[in-house]
mmCIF file of N, CA and C in Angstrom:
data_model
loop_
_atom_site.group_PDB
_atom_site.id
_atom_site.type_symbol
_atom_site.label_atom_id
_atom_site.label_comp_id
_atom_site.label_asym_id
_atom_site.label_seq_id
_atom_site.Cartn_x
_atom_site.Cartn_y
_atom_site.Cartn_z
ATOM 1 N N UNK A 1 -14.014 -1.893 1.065
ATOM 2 C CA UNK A 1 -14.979 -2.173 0.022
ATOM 3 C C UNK A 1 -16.090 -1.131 0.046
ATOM 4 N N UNK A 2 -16.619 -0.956 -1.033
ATOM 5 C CA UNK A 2 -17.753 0.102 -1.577
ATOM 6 C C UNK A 2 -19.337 -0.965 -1.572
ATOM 7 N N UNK A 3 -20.170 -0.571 -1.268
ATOM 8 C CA UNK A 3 -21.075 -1.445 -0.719
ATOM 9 C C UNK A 3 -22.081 0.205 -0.924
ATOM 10 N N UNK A 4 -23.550 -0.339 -2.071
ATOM 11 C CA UNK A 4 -24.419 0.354 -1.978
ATOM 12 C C UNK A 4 -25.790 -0.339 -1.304
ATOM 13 N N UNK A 5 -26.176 0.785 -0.492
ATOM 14 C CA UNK A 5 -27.535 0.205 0.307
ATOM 15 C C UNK A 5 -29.024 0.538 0.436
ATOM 16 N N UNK A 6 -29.432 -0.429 0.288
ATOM 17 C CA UNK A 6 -31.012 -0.083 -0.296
ATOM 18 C C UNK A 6 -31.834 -0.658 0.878
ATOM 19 N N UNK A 7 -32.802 0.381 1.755
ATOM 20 C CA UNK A 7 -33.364 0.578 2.668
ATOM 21 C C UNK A 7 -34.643 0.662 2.496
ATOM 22 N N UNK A 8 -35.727 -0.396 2.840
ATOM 23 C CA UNK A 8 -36.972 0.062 2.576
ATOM 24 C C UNK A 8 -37.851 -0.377 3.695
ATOM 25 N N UNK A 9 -38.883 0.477 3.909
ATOM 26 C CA UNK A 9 -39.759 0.093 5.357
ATOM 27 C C UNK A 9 -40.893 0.627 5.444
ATOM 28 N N UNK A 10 -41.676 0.185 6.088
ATOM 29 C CA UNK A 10 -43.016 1.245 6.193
ATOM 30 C C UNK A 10 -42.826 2.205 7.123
ATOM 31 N N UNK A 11 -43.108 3.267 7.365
ATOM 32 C CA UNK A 11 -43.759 3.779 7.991
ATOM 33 C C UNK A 11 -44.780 3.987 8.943
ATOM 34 N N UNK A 12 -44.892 4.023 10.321
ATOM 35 C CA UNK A 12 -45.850 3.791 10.794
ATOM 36 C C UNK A 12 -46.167 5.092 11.513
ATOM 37 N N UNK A 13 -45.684 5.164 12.517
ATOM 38 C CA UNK A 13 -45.536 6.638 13.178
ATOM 39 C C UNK A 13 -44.732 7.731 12.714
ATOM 40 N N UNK A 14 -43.385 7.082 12.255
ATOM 41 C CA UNK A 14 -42.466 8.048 12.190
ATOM 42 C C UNK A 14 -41.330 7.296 10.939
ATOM 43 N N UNK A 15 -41.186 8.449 10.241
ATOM 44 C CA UNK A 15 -40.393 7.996 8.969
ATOM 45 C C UNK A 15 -38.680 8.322 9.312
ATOM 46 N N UNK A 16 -37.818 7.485 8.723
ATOM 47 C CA UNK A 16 -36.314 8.197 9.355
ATOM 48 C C UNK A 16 -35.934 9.114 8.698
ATOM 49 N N UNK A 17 -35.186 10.134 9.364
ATOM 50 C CA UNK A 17 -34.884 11.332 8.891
ATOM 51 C C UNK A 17 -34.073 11.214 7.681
ATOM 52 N N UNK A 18 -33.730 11.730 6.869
ATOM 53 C CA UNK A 18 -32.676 11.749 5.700
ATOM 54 C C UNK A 18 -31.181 11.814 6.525
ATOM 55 N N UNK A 19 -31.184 13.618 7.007
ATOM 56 C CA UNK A 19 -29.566 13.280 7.521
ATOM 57 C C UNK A 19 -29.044 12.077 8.470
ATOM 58 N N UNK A 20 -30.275 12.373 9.483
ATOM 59 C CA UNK A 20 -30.036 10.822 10.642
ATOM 60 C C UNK A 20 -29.772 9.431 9.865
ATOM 61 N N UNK A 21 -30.219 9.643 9.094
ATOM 62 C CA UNK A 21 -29.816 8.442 7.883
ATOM 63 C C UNK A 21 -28.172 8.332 7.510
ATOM 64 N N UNK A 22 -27.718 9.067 7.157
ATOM 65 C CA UNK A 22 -26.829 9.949 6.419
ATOM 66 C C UNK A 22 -25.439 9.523 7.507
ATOM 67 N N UNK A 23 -25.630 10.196 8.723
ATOM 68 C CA UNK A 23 -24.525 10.256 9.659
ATOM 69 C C UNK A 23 -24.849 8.728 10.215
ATOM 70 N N UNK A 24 -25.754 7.766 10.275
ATOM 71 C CA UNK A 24 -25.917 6.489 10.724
ATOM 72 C C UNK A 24 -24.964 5.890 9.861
ATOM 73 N N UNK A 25 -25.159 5.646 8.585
ATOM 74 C CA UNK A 25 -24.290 5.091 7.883
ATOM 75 C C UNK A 25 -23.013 5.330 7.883
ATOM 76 N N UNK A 26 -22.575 6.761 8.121
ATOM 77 C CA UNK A 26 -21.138 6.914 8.143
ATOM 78 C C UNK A 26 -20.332 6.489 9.213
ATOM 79 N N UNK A 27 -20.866 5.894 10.328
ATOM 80 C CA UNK A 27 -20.656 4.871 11.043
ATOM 81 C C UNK A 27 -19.475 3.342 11.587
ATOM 82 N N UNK A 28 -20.592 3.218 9.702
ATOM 83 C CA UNK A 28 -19.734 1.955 9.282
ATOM 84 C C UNK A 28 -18.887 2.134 8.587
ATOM 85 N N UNK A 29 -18.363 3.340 8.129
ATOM 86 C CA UNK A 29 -17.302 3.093 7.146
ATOM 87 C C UNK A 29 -15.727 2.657 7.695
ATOM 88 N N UNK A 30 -15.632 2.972 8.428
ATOM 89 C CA UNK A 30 -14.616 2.163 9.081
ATOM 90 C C UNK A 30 -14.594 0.996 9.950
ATOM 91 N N UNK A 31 -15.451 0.324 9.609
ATOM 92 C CA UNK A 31 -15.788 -1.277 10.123
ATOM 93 C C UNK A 31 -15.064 -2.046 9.316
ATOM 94 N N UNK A 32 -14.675 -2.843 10.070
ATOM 95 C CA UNK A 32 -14.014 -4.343 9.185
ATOM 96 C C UNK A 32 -15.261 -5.212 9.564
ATOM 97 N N UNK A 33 -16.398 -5.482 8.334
ATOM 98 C CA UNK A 33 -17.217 -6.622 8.829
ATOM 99 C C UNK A 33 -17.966 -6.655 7.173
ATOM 100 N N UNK A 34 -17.786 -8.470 7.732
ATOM 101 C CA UNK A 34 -18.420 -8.742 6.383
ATOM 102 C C UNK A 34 -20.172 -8.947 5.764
ATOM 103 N N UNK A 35 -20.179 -8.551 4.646
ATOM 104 C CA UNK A 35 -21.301 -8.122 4.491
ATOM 105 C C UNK A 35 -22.522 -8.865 4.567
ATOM 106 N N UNK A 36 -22.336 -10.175 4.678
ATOM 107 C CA UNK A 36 -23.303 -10.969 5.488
ATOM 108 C C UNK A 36 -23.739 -10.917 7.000
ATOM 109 N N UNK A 37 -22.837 -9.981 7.669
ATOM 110 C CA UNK A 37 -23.364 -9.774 9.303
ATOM 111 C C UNK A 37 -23.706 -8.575 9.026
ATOM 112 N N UNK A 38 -22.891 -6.967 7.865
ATOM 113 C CA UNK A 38 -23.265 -6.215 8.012
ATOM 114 C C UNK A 38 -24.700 -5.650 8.332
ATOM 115 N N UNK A 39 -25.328 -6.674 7.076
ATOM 116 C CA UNK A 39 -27.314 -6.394 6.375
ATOM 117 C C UNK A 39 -27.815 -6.466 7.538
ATOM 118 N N UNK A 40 -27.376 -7.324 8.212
ATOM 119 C CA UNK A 40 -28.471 -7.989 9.482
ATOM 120 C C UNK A 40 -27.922 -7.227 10.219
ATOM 121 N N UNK A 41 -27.038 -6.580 11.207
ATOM 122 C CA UNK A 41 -26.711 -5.391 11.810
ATOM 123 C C UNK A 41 -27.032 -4.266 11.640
ATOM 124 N N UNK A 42 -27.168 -3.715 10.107
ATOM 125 C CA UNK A 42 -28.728 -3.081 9.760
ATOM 126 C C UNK A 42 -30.083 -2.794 10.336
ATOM 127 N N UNK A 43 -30.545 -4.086 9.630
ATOM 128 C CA UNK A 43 -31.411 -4.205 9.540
ATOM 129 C C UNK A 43 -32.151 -4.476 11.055
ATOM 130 N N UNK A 44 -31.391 -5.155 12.423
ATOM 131 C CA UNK A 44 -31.900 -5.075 13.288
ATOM 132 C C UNK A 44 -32.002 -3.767 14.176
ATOM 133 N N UNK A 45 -30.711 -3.117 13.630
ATOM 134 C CA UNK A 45 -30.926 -1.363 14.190
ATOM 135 C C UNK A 45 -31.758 -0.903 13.653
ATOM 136 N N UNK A 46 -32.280 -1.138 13.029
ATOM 137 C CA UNK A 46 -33.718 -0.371 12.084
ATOM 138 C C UNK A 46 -35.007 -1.091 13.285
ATOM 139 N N UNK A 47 -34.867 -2.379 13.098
ATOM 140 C CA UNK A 47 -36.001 -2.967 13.923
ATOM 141 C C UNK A 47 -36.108 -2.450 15.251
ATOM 142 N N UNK A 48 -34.726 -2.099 15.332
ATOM 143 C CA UNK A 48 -35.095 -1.991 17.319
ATOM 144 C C UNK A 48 -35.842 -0.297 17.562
ATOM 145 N N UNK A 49 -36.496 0.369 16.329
ATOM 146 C CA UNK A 49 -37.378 1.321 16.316
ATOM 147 C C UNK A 49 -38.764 0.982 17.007
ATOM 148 N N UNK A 50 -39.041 -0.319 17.111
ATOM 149 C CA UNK A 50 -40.312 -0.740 17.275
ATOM 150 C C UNK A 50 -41.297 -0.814 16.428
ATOM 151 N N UNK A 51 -42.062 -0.369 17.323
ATOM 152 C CA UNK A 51 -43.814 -0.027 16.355
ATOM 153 C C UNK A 51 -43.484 0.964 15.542
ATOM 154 N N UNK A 52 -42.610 1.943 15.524
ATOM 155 C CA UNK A 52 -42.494 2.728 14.291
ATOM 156 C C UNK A 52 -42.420 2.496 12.942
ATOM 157 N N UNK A 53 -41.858 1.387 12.375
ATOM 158 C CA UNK A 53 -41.582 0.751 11.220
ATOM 159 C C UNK A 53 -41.945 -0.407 11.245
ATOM 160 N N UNK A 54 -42.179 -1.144 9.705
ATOM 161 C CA UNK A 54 -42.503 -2.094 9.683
ATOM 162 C C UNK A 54 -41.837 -2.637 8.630
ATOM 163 N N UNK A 55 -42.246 -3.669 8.451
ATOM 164 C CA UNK A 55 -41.717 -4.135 7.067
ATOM 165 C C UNK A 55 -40.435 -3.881 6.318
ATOM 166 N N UNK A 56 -39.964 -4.213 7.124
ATOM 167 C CA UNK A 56 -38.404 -3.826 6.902
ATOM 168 C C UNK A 56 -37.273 -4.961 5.883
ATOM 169 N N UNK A 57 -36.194 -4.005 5.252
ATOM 170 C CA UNK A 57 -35.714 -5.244 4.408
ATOM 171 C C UNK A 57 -33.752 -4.125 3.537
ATOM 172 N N UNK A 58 -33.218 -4.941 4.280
ATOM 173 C CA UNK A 58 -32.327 -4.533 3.585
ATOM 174 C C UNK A 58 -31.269 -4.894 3.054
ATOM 175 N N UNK A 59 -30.434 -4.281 1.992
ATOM 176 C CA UNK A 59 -29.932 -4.826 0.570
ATOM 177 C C UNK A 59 -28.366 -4.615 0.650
ATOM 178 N N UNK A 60 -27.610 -5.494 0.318
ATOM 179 C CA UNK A 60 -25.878 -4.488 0.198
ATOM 180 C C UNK A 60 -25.519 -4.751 -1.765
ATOM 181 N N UNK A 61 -25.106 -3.922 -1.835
ATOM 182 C CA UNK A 61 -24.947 -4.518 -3.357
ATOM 183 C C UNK A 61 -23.302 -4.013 -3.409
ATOM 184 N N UNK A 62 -22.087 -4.972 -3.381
ATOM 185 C CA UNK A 62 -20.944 -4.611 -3.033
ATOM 186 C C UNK A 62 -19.916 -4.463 -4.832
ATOM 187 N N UNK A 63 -19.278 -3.497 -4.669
ATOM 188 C CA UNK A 63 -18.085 -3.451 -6.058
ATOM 189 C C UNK A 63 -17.720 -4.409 -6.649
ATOM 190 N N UNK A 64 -18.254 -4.832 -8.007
ATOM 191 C CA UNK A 64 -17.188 -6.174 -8.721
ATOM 192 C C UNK A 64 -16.260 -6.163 -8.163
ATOM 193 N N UNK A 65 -15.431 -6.973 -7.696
ATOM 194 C CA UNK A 65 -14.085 -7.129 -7.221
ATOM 195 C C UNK A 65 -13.849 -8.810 -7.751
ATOM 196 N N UNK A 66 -12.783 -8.456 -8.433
ATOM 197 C CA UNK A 66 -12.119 -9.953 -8.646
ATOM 198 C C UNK A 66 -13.225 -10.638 -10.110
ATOM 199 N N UNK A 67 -13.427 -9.992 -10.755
ATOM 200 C CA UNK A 67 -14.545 -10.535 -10.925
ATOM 201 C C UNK A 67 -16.643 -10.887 -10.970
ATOM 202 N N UNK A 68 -16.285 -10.601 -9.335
ATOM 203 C CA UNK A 68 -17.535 -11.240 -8.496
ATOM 204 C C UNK A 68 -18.173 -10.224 -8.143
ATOM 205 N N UNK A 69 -19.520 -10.136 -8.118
ATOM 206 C CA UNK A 69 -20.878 -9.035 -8.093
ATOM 207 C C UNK A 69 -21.059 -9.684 -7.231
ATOM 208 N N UNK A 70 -21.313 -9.082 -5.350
ATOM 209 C CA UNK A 70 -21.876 -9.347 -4.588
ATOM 210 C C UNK A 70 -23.159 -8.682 -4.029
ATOM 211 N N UNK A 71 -24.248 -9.581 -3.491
ATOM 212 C CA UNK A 71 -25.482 -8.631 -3.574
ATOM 213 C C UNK A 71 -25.759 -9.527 -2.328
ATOM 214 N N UNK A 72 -26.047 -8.775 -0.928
ATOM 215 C CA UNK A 72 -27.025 -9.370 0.250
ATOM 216 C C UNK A 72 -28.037 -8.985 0.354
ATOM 217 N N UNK A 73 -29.048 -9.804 0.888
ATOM 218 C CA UNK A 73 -30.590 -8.869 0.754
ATOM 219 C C UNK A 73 -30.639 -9.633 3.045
ATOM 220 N N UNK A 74 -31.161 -8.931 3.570
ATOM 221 C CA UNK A 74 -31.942 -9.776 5.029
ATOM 222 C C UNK A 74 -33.478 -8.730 5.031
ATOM 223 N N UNK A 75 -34.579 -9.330 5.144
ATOM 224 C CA UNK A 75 -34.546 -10.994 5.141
ATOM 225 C C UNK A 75 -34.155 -11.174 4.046
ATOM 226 N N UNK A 76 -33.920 -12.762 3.651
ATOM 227 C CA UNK A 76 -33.742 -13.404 2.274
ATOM 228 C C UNK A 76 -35.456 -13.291 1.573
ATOM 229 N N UNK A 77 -34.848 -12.447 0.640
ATOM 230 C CA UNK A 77 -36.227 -12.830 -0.079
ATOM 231 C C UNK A 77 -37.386 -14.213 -0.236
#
């Protein structure tokens, strides 16, 4: 599955790099995991930056398939 991801955070000390971004994600592309554990597997690798970031929050927005528009957000809004 095709799964777009939307990453947003503060900044505190240190902002994440673009490529480090880039090769993090490519990561997962060969994961079998569904996208309700993915966000939060995310999103806690982001957290475990510390005091660097804050406010953290992230999104999967996955391919119509079948039909069905899937969208995860953690936290839940």
């Amino acid at each position: 599955d095709l799964y777009r991801a939307t990453i947003s955070y503060v900044a505190r000390t240190h902002a994440i790099e673009s490529k480090s971004l880039k090769l993090w994600l490519v990561t997962y592309r060969d994961r079998r995991i569904f996208a309700e554990h993915l966000v939060k597997e995310m999103h806690d690798h982001i957290a475990d930056l510390g005091d660097k970031v804050s406010d953290i929050s992230v999104s999967l927005s996955q391919n119509v398939r079948g039909g069905i528009a899937t969208s995860v957000t953690y936290p839940a809004d």
